[in-house]
Amino acid sequence: MSKNVLALDFGASSGRAILACFDGEKISLREVHRFVNEPIEKDGKLFWNFDELFKNLEEGIRKAFEISPFDSIGIDTWGVDYGMLKKDGSLVSLPRHYRDTRTNGLSKTLDAKELYSRTGLQIMDINTLFQLMSERDENGFEGCEKILPIPDLFAYFLTGEISAERSIASTTQFLSSKDGNWDKELLKNLNIPVSILPPITESGSEKGVLSKTVCEKLSVPPIPVTAVCGHDTQSAAFAAPFKKGEDAVFLSCGTWSLLGTELDSPVLTEKAAECGLSNEVGYGKKVTFLKNIIGLWLIQESRREYKRKGVDLSFAEIEKLSRDAGESKCFIDPDDPLFTPPGDIPSRIQKYCEETNQYVPKTTGEIFRCIYESLAMKYRMATKELELCTGKKFGTIHIVGGGVRDSLLCSLTATYCKRKVTAGPIEATAFGNAAIQLLALGEFSSEEEARECIARSEENKTYFPEESDEEKYKTFKKVISK
């Protein structure tokens, strides 16, 4: 007997409802609904269009059930953002977007060393903690009864149940690295009310059942909502084809690039803090020791900018232009704050290169090639940092997610990182989301069995390193250190 589950996957630029069918041997995926995820700007502030996103979530459930009944729903999204609930359960306001400028510089107001030792998280202005500090200063949490991370906010409006799944909670910068609970002392010291915190639930547990109102509206039965890894990175990492005992890294490559490895306990050393490495939490409370790197956002936003100027390029055309441009004569630091806000990324790349005394890319192909090579170089740097902080040697990089489609990026990563790269699955987040639901339903006996099933379900491609000029990496390091 086959078993069906529904994976609702919300990325920072689009969302999908994917019906997953397990036939006892493999998982097959069928996309039943896709939609764009675009922010709203009001009075100079950036918000998520939550109402529109929730309508699309409901539409995904309705469409999926029309195709086939399913036994569970799992929701994953991007990290760090949240919604605030009033006492009556309605939203205080639309959730703010992590690219909103309100938190700029706030991370520098706290003791970075102490904060890292408490939370083990890479310190970035976008993290929830700094958003709450901004919230405190703007309105003092007026009318706020509870806060919920975005996947848990969606689940609340489906079920009426309030809880925060552990993996998404680990992106906040106020989950204790020592005991896995909310660091209430940290919040109290910052005059942030701990009463707004929800209870924490584990990935693989039940979050609730579709409410009567939702069931009647969508004409579906009371289906359980399973707490998958609510952070899309952790659902994607679950789908990486790690072999038992293998020392390897995963690279979840989408709007963001998350490069890391799985460990049994956090690494809280000064070196790890200096490298900006995060100890997030995945399925089964495993630590995913990783680096957050701005990823295909640079390609996506550059593509949007060219489109705004009347040049509509497909991703295939972008890759061809990049190949035709030949090796890049310049580099950028993908994580430079210059590239965080939406807008004219190509012009900013030219500005960055000019200010760092490099060749300034002129053609569209040169600009995209600069992005690709800079990302691959940053992956090499992050892999070296992981090795330095763990004492391990990683022979393979498992690339999962949308970046798998980009053969140029995969081959450059293999060459510049000097490691074998396996690419796949493309729909890693959906596979991980679905597999965790199937684990909860008893279809797999272990995490290893679930991962083996994912590996059987989609063919992966392998890339091997080619010869490269070692001086280019030295040049890259010198450029981004300026």
GROMACS .gro file of C-alpha atoms in nm:
model
  482
    1MET     CA    1   0.000   0.000   0.000
    2SER     CA    2   0.136   0.342  -0.091
    3LYS     CA    3   0.139   0.627   0.157
    4ASN     CA    4   0.089   0.992   0.061
    5VAL     CA    5   0.199   1.303   0.250
    6LEU     CA    6   0.193   1.673   0.159
    7ALA     CA    7   0.509   1.886   0.182
    8LEU     CA    8   0.447   2.261   0.197
    9ASP     CA    9   0.778   2.428   0.121
   10PHE     CA   10   0.814   2.806   0.148
   11GLY     CA   11   1.136   2.958   0.018
   12ALA     CA   12   1.236   3.322   0.038
   13SER     CA   13   1.129   3.382  -0.322
   14SER     CA   14   0.869   3.112  -0.400
   15GLY     CA   15   0.661   2.839  -0.244
   16ARG     CA   16   0.531   2.498  -0.349
   17ALA     CA   17   0.285   2.235  -0.239
   18ILE     CA   18   0.428   1.894  -0.324
   19LEU     CA   19   0.242   1.565  -0.295
   20ALA     CA   20   0.484   1.288  -0.200
   21CYS     CA   21   0.397   0.923  -0.262
   22PHE     CA   22   0.592   0.640  -0.096
   23ASP     CA   23   0.542   0.306  -0.272
   24GLY     CA   24   0.748   0.103  -0.025
   25GLU     CA   25   1.068   0.147  -0.224
   26LYS     CA   26   1.095   0.508  -0.347
   27ILE     CA   27   0.941   0.848  -0.285
   28SER     CA   28   0.796   1.023  -0.589
   29LEU     CA   29   0.715   1.394  -0.584
   30ARG     CA   30   0.439   1.577  -0.766
   31GLU     CA   31   0.419   1.955  -0.754
   32VAL     CA   32   0.052   2.050  -0.730
   33HIS     CA   33   0.080   2.423  -0.665
   34ARG     CA   34   0.354   2.686  -0.705
   35PHE     CA   35   0.344   3.054  -0.620
   36VAL     CA   36   0.574   3.353  -0.589
   37ASN     CA   37   0.677   3.495  -0.253
   38GLU     CA   38   0.733   3.867  -0.288
   39PRO     CA   39   0.769   4.112   0.001
   40ILE     CA   40   0.548   4.415   0.059
   41GLU     CA   41   0.694   4.759   0.130
   42LYS     CA   42   0.490   4.997   0.348
   43ASP     CA   43   0.617   5.327   0.486
   44GLY     CA   44   0.974   5.227   0.415
   45LYS     CA   45   0.937   4.895   0.599
   46LEU     CA   46   0.958   4.548   0.442
   47PHE     CA   47   0.701   4.279   0.526
   48TRP     CA   48   0.608   3.927   0.420
   49ASN     CA   49   0.270   3.905   0.247
   50PHE     CA   50   0.145   3.651   0.500
   51ASP     CA   51  -0.222   3.667   0.400
   52GLU     CA   52  -0.138   3.587   0.038
   53LEU     CA   53   0.104   3.313   0.142
   54PHE     CA   54  -0.158   3.150   0.363
   55LYS     CA   55  -0.415   3.161   0.083
   56ASN     CA   56  -0.165   2.976  -0.136
   57LEU     CA   57  -0.100   2.726   0.143
   58GLU     CA   58  -0.472   2.652   0.163
   59GLU     CA   59  -0.493   2.630  -0.216
   60GLY     CA   60  -0.207   2.378  -0.212
   61ILE     CA   61  -0.389   2.160   0.042
   62ARG     CA   62  -0.714   2.178  -0.156
   63LYS     CA   63  -0.551   2.096  -0.491
   64ALA     CA   64  -0.348   1.810  -0.344
   65PHE     CA   65  -0.653   1.648  -0.183
   66GLU     CA   66  -0.844   1.668  -0.511
   67ILE     CA   67  -0.566   1.457  -0.667
   68SER     CA   68  -0.528   1.207  -0.383
   69PRO     CA   69  -0.603   1.178  -0.010
   70PHE     CA   70  -0.294   1.209   0.211
   71ASP     CA   71  -0.213   1.121   0.570
   72SER     CA   72  -0.006   1.415   0.694
   73ILE     CA   73   0.103   1.772   0.623
   74GLY     CA   74   0.453   1.912   0.688
   75ILE     CA   75   0.557   2.279   0.663
   76ASP     CA   76   0.907   2.420   0.620
   77THR     CA   77   1.020   2.777   0.554
   78TRP     CA   78   1.319   3.009   0.568
   79GLY     CA   79   1.458   3.090   0.912
   80VAL     CA   80   1.480   3.384   1.159
   81ASP     CA   81   1.146   3.558   1.085
   82TYR     CA   82   0.834   3.537   1.299
   83GLY     CA   83   0.479   3.658   1.348
   84MET     CA   84   0.324   3.815   1.659
   85LEU     CA   85  -0.015   3.697   1.781
   86LYS     CA   86  -0.269   3.897   1.977
   87LYS     CA   87  -0.461   3.744   2.265
   88ASP     CA   88  -0.750   3.666   2.028
   89GLY     CA   89  -0.515   3.474   1.796
   90SER     CA   90  -0.499   3.730   1.517
   91LEU     CA   91  -0.176   3.885   1.387
   92VAL     CA   92  -0.052   4.206   1.547
   93SER     CA   93   0.089   4.301   1.206
   94LEU     CA   94   0.231   4.138   0.897
   95PRO     CA   95   0.561   3.960   0.976
   96ARG     CA   96   0.865   4.176   0.903
   97HIS     CA   97   1.111   4.064   0.636
   98TYR     CA   98   1.466   3.979   0.741
   99ARG     CA   99   1.596   4.210   0.467
  100ASP     CA  100   1.429   4.507   0.638
  101THR     CA  101   1.696   4.756   0.744
  102ARG     CA  102   1.565   4.799   1.100
  103THR     CA  103   1.827   4.566   1.250
  104ASN     CA  104   2.131   4.707   1.071
  105GLY     CA  105   2.420   4.725   1.317
  106LEU     CA  106   2.227   4.588   1.617
  107SER     CA  107   2.446   4.278   1.641
  108LYS     CA  108   2.741   4.502   1.725
  109THR     CA  109   2.568   4.631   2.039
  110LEU     CA  110   2.604   4.298   2.224
  111ASP     CA  111   2.905   4.104   2.351
  112ALA     CA  112   2.966   3.871   2.055
  113LYS     CA  113   3.185   3.628   2.251
  114GLU     CA  114   2.928   3.577   2.527
  115LEU     CA  115   2.639   3.557   2.281
  116TYR     CA  116   2.813   3.286   2.078
  117SER     CA  117   2.898   3.083   2.389
  118ARG     CA  118   2.531   3.095   2.493
  119THR     CA  119   2.367   3.021   2.158
  120GLY     CA  120   2.637   2.883   1.925
  121LEU     CA  121   2.483   3.074   1.636
  122GLN     CA  122   2.655   3.283   1.371
  123ILE     CA  123   2.591   3.642   1.472
  124MET     CA  124   2.401   3.823   1.196
  125ASP     CA  125   2.183   4.134   1.211
  126ILE     CA  126   1.894   3.941   1.055
  127ASN     CA  127   1.866   3.690   1.341
  128THR     CA  128   1.544   3.687   1.543
  129LEU     CA  129   1.710   3.818   1.858
  130PHE     CA  130   1.804   4.146   1.690
  131GLN     CA  131   1.462   4.172   1.529
  132LEU     CA  132   1.308   4.143   1.876
  133MET     CA  133   1.543   4.413   2.006
  134SER     CA  134   1.417   4.636   1.727
  135GLU     CA  135   1.057   4.539   1.809
  136ARG     CA  136   1.120   4.633   2.171
  137ASP     CA  137   1.244   4.978   2.071
  138GLU     CA  138   0.969   5.040   1.813
  139ASN     CA  139   0.654   4.943   2.003
  140GLY     CA  140   0.746   4.749   2.317
  141PHE     CA  141   0.552   4.439   2.198
  142GLU     CA  142   0.224   4.622   2.239
  143GLY     CA  143  -0.065   4.379   2.194
  144CYS     CA  144   0.166   4.078   2.150
  145GLU     CA  145   0.065   3.763   2.338
  146LYS     CA  146   0.294   3.512   2.163
  147ILE     CA  147   0.552   3.502   1.885
  148LEU     CA  148   0.581   3.210   1.643
  149PRO     CA  149   0.846   3.130   1.381
  150ILE     CA  150   0.701   3.137   1.030
  151PRO     CA  151   0.640   2.760   0.976
  152ASP     CA  152   0.480   2.738   1.320
  153LEU     CA  153   0.271   3.045   1.242
  154PHE     CA  154   0.129   2.869   0.936
  155ALA     CA  155   0.065   2.556   1.145
  156TYR     CA  156  -0.112   2.764   1.410
  157PHE     CA  157  -0.358   2.908   1.157
  158LEU     CA  158  -0.425   2.553   1.036
  159THR     CA  159  -0.462   2.384   1.375
  160GLY     CA  160  -0.500   2.646   1.650
  161GLU     CA  161  -0.207   2.488   1.835
  162ILE     CA  162   0.089   2.697   1.955
  163SER     CA  163   0.443   2.556   1.954
  164ALA     CA  164   0.785   2.617   1.797
  165GLU     CA  165   0.963   2.326   1.627
  166ARG     CA  166   1.324   2.286   1.743
  167SER     CA  167   1.514   2.331   1.415
  168ILE     CA  168   1.345   2.664   1.336
  169ALA     CA  169   1.385   2.770   1.700
  170SER     CA  170   1.760   2.719   1.662
  171THR     CA  171   1.776   3.004   1.407
  172THR     CA  172   1.661   3.266   1.661
  173GLN     CA  173   1.987   3.331   1.852
  174PHE     CA  174   1.814   3.274   2.185
  175LEU     CA  175   1.799   2.894   2.201
  176SER     CA  176   2.053   2.777   2.457
  177SER     CA  177   2.338   2.568   2.315
  178LYS     CA  178   2.382   2.411   2.658
  179ASP     CA  179   2.039   2.273   2.746
  180GLY     CA  180   1.833   2.324   2.427
  181ASN     CA  181   1.576   2.547   2.599
  182TRP     CA  182   1.494   2.912   2.539
  183ASP     CA  183   1.762   3.131   2.695
  184LYS     CA  184   1.519   3.330   2.909
  185GLU     CA  185   1.795   3.498   3.107
  186LEU     CA  186   1.937   3.646   2.786
  187LEU     CA  187   1.597   3.786   2.688
  188LYS     CA  188   1.526   3.922   3.035
  189ASN     CA  189   1.860   4.105   3.032
  190LEU     CA  190   1.751   4.270   2.704
  191ASN     CA  191   1.405   4.363   2.840
  192ILE     CA  192   1.230   4.124   2.603
  193PRO     CA  193   0.929   3.956   2.772
  194VAL     CA  194   0.974   3.579   2.801
  195SER     CA  195   0.597   3.534   2.825
  196ILE     CA  196   0.577   3.571   2.445
  197LEU     CA  197   0.781   3.251   2.391
  198PRO     CA  198   0.596   2.936   2.275
  199PRO     CA  199   0.677   2.584   2.398
  200ILE     CA  200   0.931   2.390   2.191
  201THR     CA  201   0.832   2.072   2.009
  202GLU     CA  202   1.052   1.812   1.839
  203SER     CA  203   1.074   1.740   1.468
  204GLY     CA  204   0.876   1.426   1.391
  205SER     CA  205   0.606   1.499   1.651
  206GLU     CA  206   0.247   1.600   1.581
  207LYS     CA  207   0.173   1.973   1.587
  208GLY     CA  208  -0.204   1.935   1.574
  209VAL     CA  209  -0.488   1.849   1.339
  210LEU     CA  210  -0.658   2.071   1.082
  211SER     CA  211  -0.925   2.272   1.259
  212LYS     CA  212  -1.295   2.227   1.186
  213THR     CA  213  -1.302   2.571   1.021
  214VAL     CA  214  -1.015   2.483   0.784
  215CYS     CA  215  -1.163   2.140   0.705
  216GLU     CA  216  -1.500   2.290   0.614
  217LYS     CA  217  -1.343   2.566   0.408
  218LEU     CA  218  -1.122   2.329   0.207
  219SER     CA  219  -1.357   2.027   0.206
  220VAL     CA  220  -1.095   1.796   0.359
  221PRO     CA  221  -1.097   1.567   0.667
  222PRO     CA  222  -0.907   1.653   0.990
  223ILE     CA  223  -0.554   1.572   0.867
  224PRO     CA  224  -0.261   1.578   1.116
  225VAL     CA  225   0.010   1.842   1.078
  226THR     CA  226   0.352   1.690   1.150
  227ALA     CA  227   0.640   1.897   1.286
  228VAL     CA  228   0.902   1.831   1.019
  229CYS     CA  229   1.227   2.027   1.036
  230GLY     CA  230   1.058   2.365   1.006
  231HIS     CA  231   1.380   2.529   0.890
  232ASP     CA  232   1.407   2.443   0.522
  233THR     CA  233   1.785   2.404   0.551
  234GLN     CA  234   1.742   2.125   0.804
  235SER     CA  235   1.482   1.945   0.592
  236ALA     CA  236   1.723   1.975   0.297
  237ALA     CA  237   2.017   1.851   0.507
  238PHE     CA  238   1.809   1.547   0.604
  239ALA     CA  239   1.791   1.459   0.232
  240ALA     CA  240   2.168   1.480   0.175
  241PRO     CA  241   2.300   1.134   0.077
  242PHE     CA  242   2.535   1.091   0.373
  243LYS     CA  243   2.661   0.738   0.425
  244LYS     CA  244   2.683   0.616   0.784
  245GLY     CA  245   3.012   0.726   0.938
  246GLU     CA  246   3.105   0.940   0.636
  247ASP     CA  247   3.295   1.263   0.693
  248ALA     CA  248   3.138   1.490   0.433
  249VAL     CA  249   2.970   1.826   0.406
  250PHE     CA  250   2.634   1.923   0.264
  251LEU     CA  251   2.570   2.239   0.067
  252SER     CA  252   2.205   2.338   0.060
  253CYS     CA  253   2.214   2.568  -0.238
  254GLY     CA  254   1.923   2.803  -0.296
  255THR     CA  255   1.858   3.170  -0.225
  256TRP     CA  256   2.099   3.113   0.063
  257SER     CA  257   2.391   2.871   0.060
  258LEU     CA  258   2.421   2.671   0.381
  259LEU     CA  259   2.738   2.465   0.396
  260GLY     CA  260   2.789   2.235   0.692
  261THR     CA  261   2.827   1.895   0.848
  262GLU     CA  262   2.644   1.688   1.109
  263LEU     CA  263   2.785   1.652   1.461
  264ASP     CA  264   2.669   1.502   1.788
  265SER     CA  265   2.747   1.813   1.993
  266PRO     CA  266   2.799   2.185   1.931
  267VAL     CA  267   3.138   2.346   1.864
  268LEU     CA  268   3.160   2.661   2.075
  269THR     CA  269   3.527   2.750   2.043
  270GLU     CA  270   3.662   3.098   1.985
  271LYS     CA  271   3.780   2.984   1.642
  272ALA     CA  272   3.429   2.870   1.546
  273ALA     CA  273   3.293   3.208   1.657
  274GLU     CA  274   3.567   3.390   1.466
  275CYS     CA  275   3.479   3.192   1.151
  276GLY     CA  276   3.110   3.280   1.190
  277LEU     CA  277   2.997   2.917   1.205
  278SER     CA  278   2.654   2.821   1.340
  279ASN     CA  279   2.544   2.531   1.555
  280GLU     CA  280   2.189   2.482   1.434
  281VAL     CA  281   1.973   2.182   1.520
  282GLY     CA  282   1.839   1.922   1.280
  283TYR     CA  283   1.632   1.607   1.303
  284GLY     CA  284   1.685   1.405   1.620
  285LYS     CA  285   1.857   1.701   1.790
  286LYS     CA  286   2.168   1.651   1.577
  287VAL     CA  287   2.388   1.958   1.547
  288THR     CA  288   2.435   2.091   1.196
  289PHE     CA  289   2.757   2.288   1.217
  290LEU     CA  290   2.736   2.524   0.922
  291LYS     CA  291   2.812   2.854   0.755
  292ASN     CA  292   2.542   3.084   0.617
  293ILE     CA  293   2.651   3.230   0.284
  294ILE     CA  294   2.447   3.452   0.056
  295GLY     CA  295   2.378   3.218  -0.235
  296LEU     CA  296   2.175   3.221  -0.553
  297TRP     CA  297   2.009   3.540  -0.430
  298LEU     CA  298   2.289   3.717  -0.619
  299ILE     CA  299   2.192   3.541  -0.943
  300GLN     CA  300   1.816   3.574  -0.881
  301GLU     CA  301   1.822   3.943  -0.792
  302SER     CA  302   2.063   4.027  -1.076
  303ARG     CA  303   1.827   3.847  -1.315
  304ARG     CA  304   1.536   4.053  -1.178
  305GLU     CA  305   1.736   4.373  -1.226
  306TYR     CA  306   1.810   4.291  -1.591
  307LYS     CA  307   1.442   4.209  -1.640
  308ARG     CA  308   1.347   4.547  -1.491
  309LYS     CA  309   1.570   4.699  -1.759
  310GLY     CA  310   1.400   4.501  -2.035
  311VAL     CA  311   1.639   4.203  -2.064
  312ASP     CA  312   1.460   3.881  -1.966
  313LEU     CA  313   1.719   3.604  -1.923
  314SER     CA  314   1.644   3.239  -1.845
  315PHE     CA  315   1.873   3.062  -1.598
  316ALA     CA  316   2.002   2.849  -1.887
  317GLU     CA  317   2.093   3.167  -2.076
  318ILE     CA  318   2.267   3.305  -1.768
  319GLU     CA  319   2.479   2.991  -1.738
  320LYS     CA  320   2.571   3.003  -2.108
  321LEU     CA  321   2.670   3.370  -2.086
  322SER     CA  322   2.883   3.287  -1.782
  323ARG     CA  323   3.059   2.999  -1.959
  324ASP     CA  324   3.120   3.209  -2.268
  325ALA     CA  325   3.274   3.486  -2.054
  326GLY     CA  326   3.562   3.259  -1.955
  327GLU     CA  327   3.740   3.264  -1.619
  328SER     CA  328   3.658   3.562  -1.402
  329LYS     CA  329   3.914   3.841  -1.363
  330CYS     CA  330   3.755   3.966  -1.041
  331PHE     CA  331   3.586   3.848  -0.721
  332ILE     CA  332   3.334   3.971  -0.466
  333ASP     CA  333   3.261   3.870  -0.110
  334PRO     CA  334   2.905   3.732  -0.147
  335ASP     CA  335   2.840   3.816   0.218
  336ASP     CA  336   2.935   4.181   0.198
  337PRO     CA  337   2.640   4.387   0.334
  338LEU     CA  338   2.641   4.572   0.001
  339PHE     CA  339   2.467   4.271  -0.157
  340THR     CA  340   2.200   4.206   0.108
  341PRO     CA  341   1.921   4.450   0.009
  342PRO     CA  342   1.711   4.399  -0.305
  343GLY     CA  343   1.796   4.611  -0.607
  344ASP     CA  344   2.069   4.666  -0.862
  345ILE     CA  345   2.318   4.389  -0.773
  346PRO     CA  346   2.511   4.415  -1.105
  347SER     CA  347   2.595   4.782  -1.044
  348ARG     CA  348   2.697   4.702  -0.686
  349ILE     CA  349   2.929   4.427  -0.813
  350GLN     CA  350   3.096   4.680  -1.042
  351LYS     CA  351   3.125   4.925  -0.753
  352TYR     CA  352   3.276   4.658  -0.526
  353CYS     CA  353   3.534   4.562  -0.788
  354GLU     CA  354   3.624   4.925  -0.850
  355GLU     CA  355   3.667   4.996  -0.477
  356THR     CA  356   3.888   4.685  -0.434
  357ASN     CA  357   4.110   4.787  -0.727
  358GLN     CA  358   4.011   4.493  -0.947
  359TYR     CA  359   3.906   4.452  -1.307
  360VAL     CA  360   3.551   4.590  -1.334
  361PRO     CA  361   3.323   4.344  -1.518
  362LYS     CA  362   3.153   4.505  -1.816
  363THR     CA  363   2.934   4.244  -1.983
  364THR     CA  364   2.639   4.055  -1.841
  365GLY     CA  365   2.834   3.729  -1.875
  366GLU     CA  366   3.131   3.870  -1.684
  367ILE     CA  367   2.907   3.984  -1.398
  368PHE     CA  368   2.738   3.645  -1.362
  369ARG     CA  369   3.071   3.461  -1.396
  370CYS     CA  370   3.209   3.677  -1.113
  371ILE     CA  371   2.917   3.569  -0.893
  372TYR     CA  372   2.960   3.199  -0.971
  373GLU     CA  373   3.334   3.193  -0.910
  374SER     CA  374   3.306   3.402  -0.593
  375LEU     CA  375   3.046   3.161  -0.453
  376ALA     CA  376   3.266   2.858  -0.529
  377MET     CA  377   3.562   3.029  -0.362
  378LYS     CA  378   3.351   3.112  -0.057
  379TYR     CA  379   3.246   2.745  -0.037
  380ARG     CA  380   3.613   2.647  -0.032
  381MET     CA  381   3.685   2.893   0.248
  382ALA     CA  382   3.387   2.769   0.452
  383THR     CA  383   3.488   2.403   0.402
  384LYS     CA  384   3.839   2.483   0.526
  385GLU     CA  385   3.691   2.657   0.831
  386LEU     CA  386   3.474   2.354   0.908
  387GLU     CA  387   3.780   2.128   0.890
  388LEU     CA  388   3.980   2.361   1.111
  389CYS     CA  389   3.709   2.375   1.379
  390THR     CA  390   3.615   2.003   1.377
  391GLY     CA  391   3.954   1.841   1.313
  392LYS     CA  392   3.792   1.639   1.033
  393LYS     CA  393   3.888   1.604   0.666
  394PHE     CA  394   3.598   1.616   0.424
  395GLY     CA  395   3.639   1.430   0.097
  396THR     CA  396   3.298   1.496  -0.055
  397ILE     CA  397   3.059   1.787  -0.082
  398HIS     CA  398   2.693   1.686  -0.124
  399ILE     CA  399   2.513   1.969  -0.305
  400VAL     CA  400   2.135   1.961  -0.265
  401GLY     CA  401   1.861   2.202  -0.368
  402GLY     CA  402   1.803   2.427  -0.667
  403GLY     CA  403   2.174   2.485  -0.725
  404VAL     CA  404   2.201   2.123  -0.843
  405ARG     CA  405   2.051   2.238  -1.175
  406ASP     CA  406   2.345   2.474  -1.229
  407SER     CA  407   2.618   2.253  -1.367
  408LEU     CA  408   2.864   2.544  -1.393
  409LEU     CA  409   2.837   2.619  -1.021
  410CYS     CA  410   2.868   2.249  -0.934
  411SER     CA  411   3.179   2.202  -1.150
  412LEU     CA  412   3.340   2.523  -1.020
  413THR     CA  413   3.270   2.407  -0.663
  414ALA     CA  414   3.443   2.074  -0.729
  415THR     CA  415   3.741   2.244  -0.894
  416TYR     CA  416   3.795   2.529  -0.650
  417CYS     CA  417   3.720   2.321  -0.340
  418LYS     CA  418   3.939   2.037  -0.478
  419ARG     CA  419   3.683   1.779  -0.373
  420LYS     CA  420   3.438   1.540  -0.530
  421VAL     CA  421   3.090   1.686  -0.554
  422THR     CA  422   2.768   1.486  -0.565
  423ALA     CA  423   2.471   1.690  -0.689
  424GLY     CA  424   2.121   1.591  -0.584
  425PRO     CA  425   1.847   1.569  -0.496
  426ILE     CA  426   1.720   1.893  -0.649
  427GLU     CA  427   1.403   1.888  -0.440
  428ALA     CA  428   1.599   1.814  -0.123
  429THR     CA  429   1.377   2.019   0.106
  430ALA     CA  430   1.060   1.847  -0.016
  431PHE     CA  431   1.223   1.502   0.008
  432GLY     CA  432   1.343   1.574   0.363
  433ASN     CA  433   1.007   1.718   0.465
  434ALA     CA  434   0.821   1.414   0.325
  435ALA     CA  435   1.065   1.158   0.468
  436ILE     CA  436   1.032   1.301   0.819
  437GLN     CA  437   0.653   1.276   0.789
  438LEU     CA  438   0.686   0.914   0.673
  439LEU     CA  439   0.918   0.841   0.966
  440ALA     CA  440   0.655   0.982   1.201
  441LEU     CA  441   0.392   0.762   1.033
  442GLY     CA  442   0.608   0.452   1.093
  443GLU     CA  443   0.695   0.390   0.727
  444PHE     CA  444   1.069   0.390   0.807
  445SER     CA  445   1.235   0.231   1.107
  446SER     CA  446   1.525   0.475   1.125
  447GLU     CA  447   1.672   0.797   0.989
  448GLU     CA  448   1.927   0.589   0.793
  449GLU     CA  449   1.651   0.393   0.622
  450ALA     CA  450   1.473   0.716   0.528
  451ARG     CA  451   1.793   0.862   0.380
  452GLU     CA  452   1.863   0.546   0.183
  453CYS     CA  453   1.513   0.572   0.037
  454ILE     CA  454   1.573   0.934  -0.071
  455ALA     CA  455   1.903   0.833  -0.234
  456ARG     CA  456   1.717   0.565  -0.434
  457SER     CA  457   1.445   0.807  -0.536
  458GLU     CA  458   1.648   1.048  -0.749
  459GLU     CA  459   1.964   0.993  -0.953
  460ASN     CA  460   2.255   1.211  -0.847
  461LYS     CA  461   2.535   1.347  -1.066
  462THR     CA  462   2.903   1.347  -0.969
  463TYR     CA  463   3.160   1.617  -1.048
  464PHE     CA  464   3.535   1.580  -1.005
  465PRO     CA  465   3.786   1.864  -0.960
  466GLU     CA  466   3.980   1.991  -1.260
  467GLU     CA  467   4.313   2.173  -1.262
  468SER     CA  468   4.294   2.529  -1.130
  469ASP     CA  469   4.533   2.812  -1.059
  470GLU     CA  470   4.598   2.819  -0.684
  471GLU     CA  471   4.687   3.186  -0.709
  472LYS     CA  472   4.320   3.265  -0.776
  473TYR     CA  473   4.221   3.149  -0.428
  474LYS     CA  474   4.495   3.362  -0.275
  475THR     CA  475   4.367   3.658  -0.475
  476PHE     CA  476   4.011   3.592  -0.358
  477LYS     CA  477   4.115   3.581   0.009
  478LYS     CA  478   4.313   3.903  -0.032
  479VAL     CA  479   4.021   4.082  -0.203
  480ILE     CA  480   3.758   3.993   0.058
  481SER     CA  481   3.990   4.080   0.348
  482LYS     CA  482   4.011   4.445   0.236
   0.00000   0.00000   0.00000
